[in-house]
XYZ file of C-alpha atoms in Angstrom:
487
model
C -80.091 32.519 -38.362
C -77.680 35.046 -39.064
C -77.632 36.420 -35.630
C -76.986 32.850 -34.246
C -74.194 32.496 -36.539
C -72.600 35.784 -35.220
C -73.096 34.674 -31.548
C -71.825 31.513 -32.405
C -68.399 32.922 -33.536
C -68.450 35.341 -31.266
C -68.609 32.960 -28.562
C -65.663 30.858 -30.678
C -63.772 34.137 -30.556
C -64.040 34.662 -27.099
C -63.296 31.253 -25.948
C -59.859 31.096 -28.263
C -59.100 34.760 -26.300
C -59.782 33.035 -23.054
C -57.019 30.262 -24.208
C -54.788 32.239 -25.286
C -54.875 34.752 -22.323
C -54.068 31.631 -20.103
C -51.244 30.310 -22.368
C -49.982 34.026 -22.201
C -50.210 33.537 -18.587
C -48.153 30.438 -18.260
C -45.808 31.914 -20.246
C -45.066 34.021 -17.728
C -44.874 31.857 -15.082
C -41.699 30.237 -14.108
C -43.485 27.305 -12.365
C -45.823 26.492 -15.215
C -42.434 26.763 -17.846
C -40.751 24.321 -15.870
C -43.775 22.065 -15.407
C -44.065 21.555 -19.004
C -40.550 21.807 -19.721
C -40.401 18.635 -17.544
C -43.650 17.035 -19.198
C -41.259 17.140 -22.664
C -38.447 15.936 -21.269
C -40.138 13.237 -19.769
C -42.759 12.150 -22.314
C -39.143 12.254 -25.017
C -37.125 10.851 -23.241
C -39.404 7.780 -22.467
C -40.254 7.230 -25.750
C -36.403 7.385 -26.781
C -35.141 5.149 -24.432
C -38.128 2.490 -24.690
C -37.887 2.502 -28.249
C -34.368 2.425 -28.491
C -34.334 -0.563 -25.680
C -37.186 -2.793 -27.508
C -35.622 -2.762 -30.871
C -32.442 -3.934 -29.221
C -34.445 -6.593 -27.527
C -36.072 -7.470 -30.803
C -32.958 -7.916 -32.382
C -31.113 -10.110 -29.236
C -33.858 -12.697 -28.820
C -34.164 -12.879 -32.596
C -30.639 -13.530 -32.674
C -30.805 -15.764 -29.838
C -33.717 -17.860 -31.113
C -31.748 -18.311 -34.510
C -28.903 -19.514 -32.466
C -30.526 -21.917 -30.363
C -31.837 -23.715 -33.006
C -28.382 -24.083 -34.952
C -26.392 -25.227 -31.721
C -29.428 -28.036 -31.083
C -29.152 -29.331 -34.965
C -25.263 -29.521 -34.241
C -25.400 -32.107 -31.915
C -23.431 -35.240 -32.533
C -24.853 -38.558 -32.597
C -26.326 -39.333 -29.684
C -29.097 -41.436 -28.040
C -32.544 -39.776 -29.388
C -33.627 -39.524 -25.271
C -30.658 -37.237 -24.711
C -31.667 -34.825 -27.311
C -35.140 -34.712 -25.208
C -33.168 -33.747 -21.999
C -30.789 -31.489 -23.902
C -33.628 -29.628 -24.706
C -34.124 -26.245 -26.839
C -35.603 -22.772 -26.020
C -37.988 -20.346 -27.608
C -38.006 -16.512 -26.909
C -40.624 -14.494 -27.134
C -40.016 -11.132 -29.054
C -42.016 -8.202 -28.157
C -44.493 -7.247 -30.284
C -43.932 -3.414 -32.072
C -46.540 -1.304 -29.515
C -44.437 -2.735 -26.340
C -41.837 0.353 -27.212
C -44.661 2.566 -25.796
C -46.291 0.032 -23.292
C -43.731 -3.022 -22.241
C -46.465 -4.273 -20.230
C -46.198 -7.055 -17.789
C -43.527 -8.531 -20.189
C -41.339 -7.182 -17.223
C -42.549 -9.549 -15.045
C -43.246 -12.398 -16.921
C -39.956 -13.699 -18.583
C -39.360 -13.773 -22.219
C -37.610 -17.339 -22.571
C -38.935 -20.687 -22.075
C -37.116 -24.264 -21.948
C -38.391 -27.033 -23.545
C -37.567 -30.713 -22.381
C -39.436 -33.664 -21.973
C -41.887 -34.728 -18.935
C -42.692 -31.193 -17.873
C -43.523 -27.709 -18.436
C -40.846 -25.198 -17.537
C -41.813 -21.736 -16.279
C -40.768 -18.549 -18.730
C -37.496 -17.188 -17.024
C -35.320 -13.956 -17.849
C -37.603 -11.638 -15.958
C -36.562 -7.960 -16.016
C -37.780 -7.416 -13.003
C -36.228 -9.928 -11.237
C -33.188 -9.548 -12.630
C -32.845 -5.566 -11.175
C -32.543 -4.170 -8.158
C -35.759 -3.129 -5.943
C -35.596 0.301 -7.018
C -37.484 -0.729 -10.114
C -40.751 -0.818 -7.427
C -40.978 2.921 -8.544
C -41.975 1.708 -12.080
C -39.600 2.096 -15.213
C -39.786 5.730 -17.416
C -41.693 3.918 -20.228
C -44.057 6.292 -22.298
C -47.040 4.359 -21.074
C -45.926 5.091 -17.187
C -45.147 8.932 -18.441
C -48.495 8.794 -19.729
C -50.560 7.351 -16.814
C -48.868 8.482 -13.728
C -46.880 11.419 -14.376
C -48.704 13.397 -17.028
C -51.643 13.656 -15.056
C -49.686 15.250 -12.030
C -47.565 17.345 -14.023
C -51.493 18.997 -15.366
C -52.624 18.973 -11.993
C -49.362 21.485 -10.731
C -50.205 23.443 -14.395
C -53.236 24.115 -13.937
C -54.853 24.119 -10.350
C -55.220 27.664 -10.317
C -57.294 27.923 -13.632
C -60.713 29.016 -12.198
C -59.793 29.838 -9.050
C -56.829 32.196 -9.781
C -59.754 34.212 -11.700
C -61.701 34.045 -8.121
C -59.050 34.833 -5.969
C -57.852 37.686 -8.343
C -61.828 39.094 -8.616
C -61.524 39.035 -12.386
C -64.031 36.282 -12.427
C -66.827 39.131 -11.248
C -65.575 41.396 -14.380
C -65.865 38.960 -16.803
C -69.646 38.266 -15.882
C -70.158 41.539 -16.659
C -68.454 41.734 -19.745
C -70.977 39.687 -20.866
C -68.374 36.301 -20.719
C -70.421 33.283 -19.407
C -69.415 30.661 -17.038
C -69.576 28.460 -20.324
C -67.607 30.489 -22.263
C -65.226 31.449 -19.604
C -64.703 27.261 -18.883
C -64.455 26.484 -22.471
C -61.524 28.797 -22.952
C -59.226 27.321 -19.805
C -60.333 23.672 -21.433
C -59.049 24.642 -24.659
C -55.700 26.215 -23.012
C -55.540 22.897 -21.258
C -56.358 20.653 -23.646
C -53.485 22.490 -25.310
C -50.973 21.866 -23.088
C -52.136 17.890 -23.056
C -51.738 17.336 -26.742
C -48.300 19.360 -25.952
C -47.048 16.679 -24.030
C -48.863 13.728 -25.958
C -46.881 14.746 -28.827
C -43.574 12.688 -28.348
C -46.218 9.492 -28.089
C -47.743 10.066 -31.867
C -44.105 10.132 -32.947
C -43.188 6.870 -31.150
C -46.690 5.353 -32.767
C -46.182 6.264 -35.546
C -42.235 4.975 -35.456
C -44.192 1.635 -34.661
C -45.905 1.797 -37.982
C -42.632 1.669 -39.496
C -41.457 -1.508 -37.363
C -44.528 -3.593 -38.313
C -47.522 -2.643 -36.111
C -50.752 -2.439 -37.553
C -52.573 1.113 -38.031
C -56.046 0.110 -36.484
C -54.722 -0.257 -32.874
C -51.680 2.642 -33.367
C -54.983 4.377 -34.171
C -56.754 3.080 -31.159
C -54.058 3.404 -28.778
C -53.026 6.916 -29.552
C -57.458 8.076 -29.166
C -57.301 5.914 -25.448
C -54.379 8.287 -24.527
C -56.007 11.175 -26.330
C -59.000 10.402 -24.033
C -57.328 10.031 -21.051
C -55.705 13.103 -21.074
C -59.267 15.034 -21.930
C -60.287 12.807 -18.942
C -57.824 14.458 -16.395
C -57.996 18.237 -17.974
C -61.854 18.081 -17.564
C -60.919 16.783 -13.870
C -58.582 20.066 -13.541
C -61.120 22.098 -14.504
C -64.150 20.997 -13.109
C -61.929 20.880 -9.475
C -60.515 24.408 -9.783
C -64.046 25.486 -10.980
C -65.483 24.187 -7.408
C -62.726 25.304 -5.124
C -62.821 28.665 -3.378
C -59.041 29.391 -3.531
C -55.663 28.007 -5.205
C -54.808 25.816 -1.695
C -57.824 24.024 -1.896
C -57.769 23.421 -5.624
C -54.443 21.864 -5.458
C -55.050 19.708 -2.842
C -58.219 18.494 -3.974
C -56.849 17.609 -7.215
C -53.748 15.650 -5.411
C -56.094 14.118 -3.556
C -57.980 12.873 -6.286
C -54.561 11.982 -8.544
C -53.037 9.696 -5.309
C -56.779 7.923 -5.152
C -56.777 7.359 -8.835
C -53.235 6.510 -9.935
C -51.902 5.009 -6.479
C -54.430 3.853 -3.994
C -57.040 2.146 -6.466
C -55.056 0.327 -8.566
C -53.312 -1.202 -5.116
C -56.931 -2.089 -3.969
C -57.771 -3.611 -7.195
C -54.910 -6.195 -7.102
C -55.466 -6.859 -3.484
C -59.142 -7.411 -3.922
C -58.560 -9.650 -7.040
C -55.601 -11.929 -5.144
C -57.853 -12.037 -1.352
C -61.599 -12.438 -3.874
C -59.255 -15.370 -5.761
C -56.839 -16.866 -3.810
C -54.697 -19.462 -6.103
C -52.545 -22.337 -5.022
C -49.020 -22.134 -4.314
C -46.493 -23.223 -6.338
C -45.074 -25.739 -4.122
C -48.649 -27.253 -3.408
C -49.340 -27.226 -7.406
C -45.882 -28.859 -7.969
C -46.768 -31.793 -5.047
C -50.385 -32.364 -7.031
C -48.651 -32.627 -10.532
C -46.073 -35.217 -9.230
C -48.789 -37.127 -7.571
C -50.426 -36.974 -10.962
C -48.131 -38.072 -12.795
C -47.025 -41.000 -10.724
C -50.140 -42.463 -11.064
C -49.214 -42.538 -15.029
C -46.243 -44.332 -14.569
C -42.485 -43.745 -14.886
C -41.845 -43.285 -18.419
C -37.571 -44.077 -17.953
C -38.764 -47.646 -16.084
C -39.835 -50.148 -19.195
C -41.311 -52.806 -15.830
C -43.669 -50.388 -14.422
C -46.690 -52.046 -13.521
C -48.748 -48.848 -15.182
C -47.434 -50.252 -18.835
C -48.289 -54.164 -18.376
C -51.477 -53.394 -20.450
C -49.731 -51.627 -22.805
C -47.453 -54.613 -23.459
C -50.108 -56.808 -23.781
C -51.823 -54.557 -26.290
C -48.700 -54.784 -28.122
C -47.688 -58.247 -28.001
C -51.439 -59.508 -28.986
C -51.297 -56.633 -31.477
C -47.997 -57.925 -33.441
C -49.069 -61.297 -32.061
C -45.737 -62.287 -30.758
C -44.971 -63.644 -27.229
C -41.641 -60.819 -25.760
C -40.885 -57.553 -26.692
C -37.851 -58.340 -28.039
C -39.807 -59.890 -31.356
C -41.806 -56.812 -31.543
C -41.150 -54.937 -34.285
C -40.696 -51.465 -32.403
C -38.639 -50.304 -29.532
C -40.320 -50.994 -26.104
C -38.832 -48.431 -24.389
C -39.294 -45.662 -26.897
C -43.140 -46.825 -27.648
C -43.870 -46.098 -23.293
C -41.632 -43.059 -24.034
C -44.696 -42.102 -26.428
C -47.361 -43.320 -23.921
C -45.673 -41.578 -21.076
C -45.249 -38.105 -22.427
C -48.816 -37.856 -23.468
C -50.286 -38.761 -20.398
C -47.968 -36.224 -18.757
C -48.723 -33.458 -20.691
C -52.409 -34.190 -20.728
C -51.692 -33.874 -16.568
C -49.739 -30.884 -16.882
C -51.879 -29.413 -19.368
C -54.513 -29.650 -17.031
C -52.974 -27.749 -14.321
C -51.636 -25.019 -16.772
C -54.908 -24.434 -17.817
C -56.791 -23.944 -14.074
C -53.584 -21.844 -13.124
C -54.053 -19.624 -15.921
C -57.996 -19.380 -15.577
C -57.672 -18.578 -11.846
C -54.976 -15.872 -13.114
C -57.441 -14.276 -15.935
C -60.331 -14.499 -13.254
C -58.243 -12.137 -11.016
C -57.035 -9.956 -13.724
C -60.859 -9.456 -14.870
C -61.410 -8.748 -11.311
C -58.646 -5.820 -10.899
C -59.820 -4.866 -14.428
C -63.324 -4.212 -13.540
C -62.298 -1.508 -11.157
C -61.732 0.390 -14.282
C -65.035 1.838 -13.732
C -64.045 3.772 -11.158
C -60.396 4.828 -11.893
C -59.701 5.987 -15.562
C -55.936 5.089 -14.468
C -56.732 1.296 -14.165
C -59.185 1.859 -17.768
C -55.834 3.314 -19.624
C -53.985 0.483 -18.391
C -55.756 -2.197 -19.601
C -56.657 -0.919 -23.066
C -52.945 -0.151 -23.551
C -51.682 -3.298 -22.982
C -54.626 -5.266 -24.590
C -54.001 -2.679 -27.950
C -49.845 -3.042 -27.879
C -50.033 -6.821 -27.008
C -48.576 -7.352 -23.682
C -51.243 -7.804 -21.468
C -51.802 -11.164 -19.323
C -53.743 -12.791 -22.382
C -50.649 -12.538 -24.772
C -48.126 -14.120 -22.189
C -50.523 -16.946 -21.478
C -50.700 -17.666 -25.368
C -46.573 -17.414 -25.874
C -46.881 -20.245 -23.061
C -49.547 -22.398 -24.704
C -48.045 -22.156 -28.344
C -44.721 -22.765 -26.389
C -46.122 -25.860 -24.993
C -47.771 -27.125 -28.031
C -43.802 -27.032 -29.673
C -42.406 -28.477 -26.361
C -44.933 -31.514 -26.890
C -44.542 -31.980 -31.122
C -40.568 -31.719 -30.399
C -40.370 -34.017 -27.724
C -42.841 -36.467 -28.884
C -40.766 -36.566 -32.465
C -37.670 -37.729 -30.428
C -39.708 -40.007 -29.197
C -40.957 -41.758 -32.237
C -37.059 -41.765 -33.838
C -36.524 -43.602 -30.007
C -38.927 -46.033 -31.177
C -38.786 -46.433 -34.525
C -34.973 -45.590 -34.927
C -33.475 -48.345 -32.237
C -34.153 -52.165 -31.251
C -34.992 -52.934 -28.203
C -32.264 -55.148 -27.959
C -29.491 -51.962 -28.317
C -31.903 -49.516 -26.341
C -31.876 -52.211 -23.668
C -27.584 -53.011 -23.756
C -26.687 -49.611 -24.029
C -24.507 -49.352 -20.678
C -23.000 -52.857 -21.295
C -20.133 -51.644 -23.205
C -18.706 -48.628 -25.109
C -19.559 -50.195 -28.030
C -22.879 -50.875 -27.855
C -23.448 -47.452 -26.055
C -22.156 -45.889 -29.683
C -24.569 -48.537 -31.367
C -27.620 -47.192 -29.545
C -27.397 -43.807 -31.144
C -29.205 -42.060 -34.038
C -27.701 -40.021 -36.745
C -27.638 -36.074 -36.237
C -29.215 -35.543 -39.027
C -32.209 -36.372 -37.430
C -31.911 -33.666 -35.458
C -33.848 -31.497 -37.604
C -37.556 -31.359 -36.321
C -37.127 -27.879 -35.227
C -39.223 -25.344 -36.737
C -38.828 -21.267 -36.886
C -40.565 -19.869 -33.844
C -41.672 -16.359 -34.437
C -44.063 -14.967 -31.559
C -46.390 -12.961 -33.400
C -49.217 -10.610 -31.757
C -52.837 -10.969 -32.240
C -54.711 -10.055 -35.383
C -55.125 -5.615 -35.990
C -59.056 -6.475 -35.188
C -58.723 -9.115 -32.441
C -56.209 -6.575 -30.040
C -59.351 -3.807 -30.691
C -62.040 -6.353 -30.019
C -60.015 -6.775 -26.850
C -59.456 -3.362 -25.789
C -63.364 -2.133 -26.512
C -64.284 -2.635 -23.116
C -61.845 -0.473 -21.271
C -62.586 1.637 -24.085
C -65.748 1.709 -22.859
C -64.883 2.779 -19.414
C -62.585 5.369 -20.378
C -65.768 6.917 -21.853
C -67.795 6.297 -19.370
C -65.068 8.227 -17.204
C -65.503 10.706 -19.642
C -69.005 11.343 -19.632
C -68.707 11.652 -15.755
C -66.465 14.339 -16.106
C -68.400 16.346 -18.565
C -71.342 16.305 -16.043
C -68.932 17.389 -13.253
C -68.072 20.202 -15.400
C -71.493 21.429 -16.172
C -72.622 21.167 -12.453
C -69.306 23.038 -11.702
C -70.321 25.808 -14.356
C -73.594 26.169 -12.959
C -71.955 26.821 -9.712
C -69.965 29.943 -10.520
């Protein structure tokens, strides 16, 4: 027992030597000071700027919501149908994690109109909005993380195992009684120490988030993917210089490995998931939706032949003979009809262009199991809340305002007016100022605060690229051992 417990530290010992021999080495070395140097620099400045950027953006859109909502209640008196073209907007704010991972929120817009009879698209994208350098990808921590970090290891430490080889050291060491094990345990240690070096400046930016309202279980979570991911691409360092036979062949296998994993897979995953699930085009969506809706009627046109049974629900209903004697506005009671059936139609279409979109994003997800790059990805954005799913719920909750807001307008239009002035309104100033509705009425608008998923819901989300990162992890460990049994 006692002589186990002496190897055992012994073997401890040796390994933290091995470490700290290669940390002494790198020390030395101009290339690997730089390297790392630029890892810092990087991995700081990303989360400085990001962070910096996203509380700004917090602050505008908050702003911007507020004010939206105070220049719609300010409106005069005016017809309640105008209000419903006038329209209002909501603005999604991101959520505290996107300061480390922005996500697709680039892509997607952050501002929404709402009017009546359709469903506006989110506008304001970043991306389009910037010139086409931006194809490169912004310096966000997450991009630092996943792209860069991962090269900036491979130029550190490519030479590992086989500088030992090439230097014959590796031969002394055997017979100083150092084992492969040992000997491979060490350089992981040195380079698992220069990971958490550069991983550093990300704790500090989660745990900034902490302070700006994010929750602790996915900080937690999303700080252990990263964690993971960078033991993922050290064991891949080491398990490639362990196989090569010299420092050329090391560093190119390893670059050839880092442009299939962080450039050429991902491509392939997107291009497989759009060709696998081809989805309509806008301008063939947009013909079906007007075709739709014509069927429904025109909602502005009181004599469409779609309403006549409508009006004779109505008039047998109040059990009067025109709609003059009913005791509602006409026009604003189709108003009512109208926009339901509409939205029900463009509800409908929402819904199968957002399905066909999550079926091709669980497509390119699933090629996670072969590219720990694509794994990170998608359990960062899932854990900081901007993934694909988040964006479609801003637009549903966005839609179910649009509808209430619009469909309160409507109701004052029928409730608020006669027929009689609704119908005359054009016929003289006068009666165009008598078929209006006070402004106070104007306030139906709630405060719209975008709020991310529950702490438990964005981890129930992320398990399964969780999964895959450990999967990829696993893998690697069993590359290692095979590699140590080679040496």
């Amino acid at each position: 027992m006692s002589s186990a417990i002496m190897s055992g530290a012994g073997m401890s010992s040796a390994v933290l030597a091995i470490a700290k021999d290669e940390w002494r080495y790198w020390r030395r070395s101009s290339l690997a000071q730089t390297v790392l140097l630029i890892a810092l620099v990087l991995a700081i400045a990303s989360v400085w700027v990001t962070q910096a950027a996203i509380t700004a953006t917090a602050e505008k859109r908050q702003h911007m919501q507020a004010e939206a909502k105070q220049v719609f209640e300010a409106q005069p008196d005016r017809h309640p149908h105008r209000m419903i073209h006038y329209g209002h907007y909501l603005f999604r704010a991101p959520p505290p994690l996107s300061a480390l991972d922005p996500g697709i929120d680039a892509f997607t817009g952050n501002a929404i109109f709402l009017e009546g009879h359709q469903q506006n698209s989110a506008t304001f994208a970043e991306q389009k909005q910037s010139s086409g350098l931006n194809w490169l990808g912004k310096l966000t921590p997450a991009y630092v993380m996943q792209v860069l970090t991962p090269l900036l290891l491979i130029v550190l430490g490519f030479g590992v195992m086989t500088r030992e080889r090439e230097a014959g050291t590796l031969d002394f060491l055997k017979v100083q009684g150092v084992s492969p094990l040992t000997l491979m345990l060490g350089k992981a240690v040195a380079l698992a120490g220069a990971g958490l070096l550069i991983l550093a400046p990300l704790v500090v930016g989660a745990l900034l988030t902490l302070l700006n309202g994010a929750a602790l279980l996915p900080v937690v979570a999303f700080v252990f993917a990263y964690l993971l991911y960078l033991a993922i691409w050290c064991g891949i360092v080491l398990a490639v210089s362990a196989l090569a036979s010299a420092n050329s062949s090391s560093f190119s296998g390893l670059m050839a490995v880092w442009i299939l994993m962080c450039l050429i897979l991902p491509r392939i995953a997107g291009n497989t998931a759009s060709v696998a699930l081809a989805s309509q085009g806008k301008l063939e969506t947009d013909f079906a939706v007007l075709q739709s809706i014509r069927d429904t009627g025109d909602g502005h046109n009181a004599n469409d032949p779609a309403f006549k049974a409508l009006k004779d629900n109505l008039l047998a209903q109040y059990n009067v003979a025109t709609v003059e004697e009913l005791p509602v506005n006409f026009r604003g009671v189709i108003s009512l009809y109208s926009e339901a059936h509409h939205t029900e139609v463009l509800n409908k279409f929402a819904e199968q262009k957002m399905q066909s979109e999550q079926a091709q994003a669980d497509i390119a997800r699933n090629f996670g199991w072969l590219s720990p790059v694509i794994a990170i990805q998608t359990a960062s954005m899932k854990l900081a809340g901007t993934d694909l799913e988040n964006y479609q719920r801003f637009l549903r909750e966005a839609e179910t305002i649009r509808f209430d807001f619009v469909q309160s307008l409507n109701t004052l239009h029928a409730e608020g007016l006669s027929y009689a002035q609704d119908a005359n309104r054009y016929s003289s100033q006068q009666a165009q100022q008598e078929a209006t509705v006070s402004s106070a009425n104007w306030q139906i608008l709630d405060d719209f605060h975008f709020t991310p998923l529950a702490p438990m819901q964005l981890f129930a989300n992320s398990i399964m690229a969780l999964l895959q990162l450990f999967c990829a992890m696993a893998v690697v460990v069993g590359f290692i051992l095979f590699a140590g049994r080679r040496i």
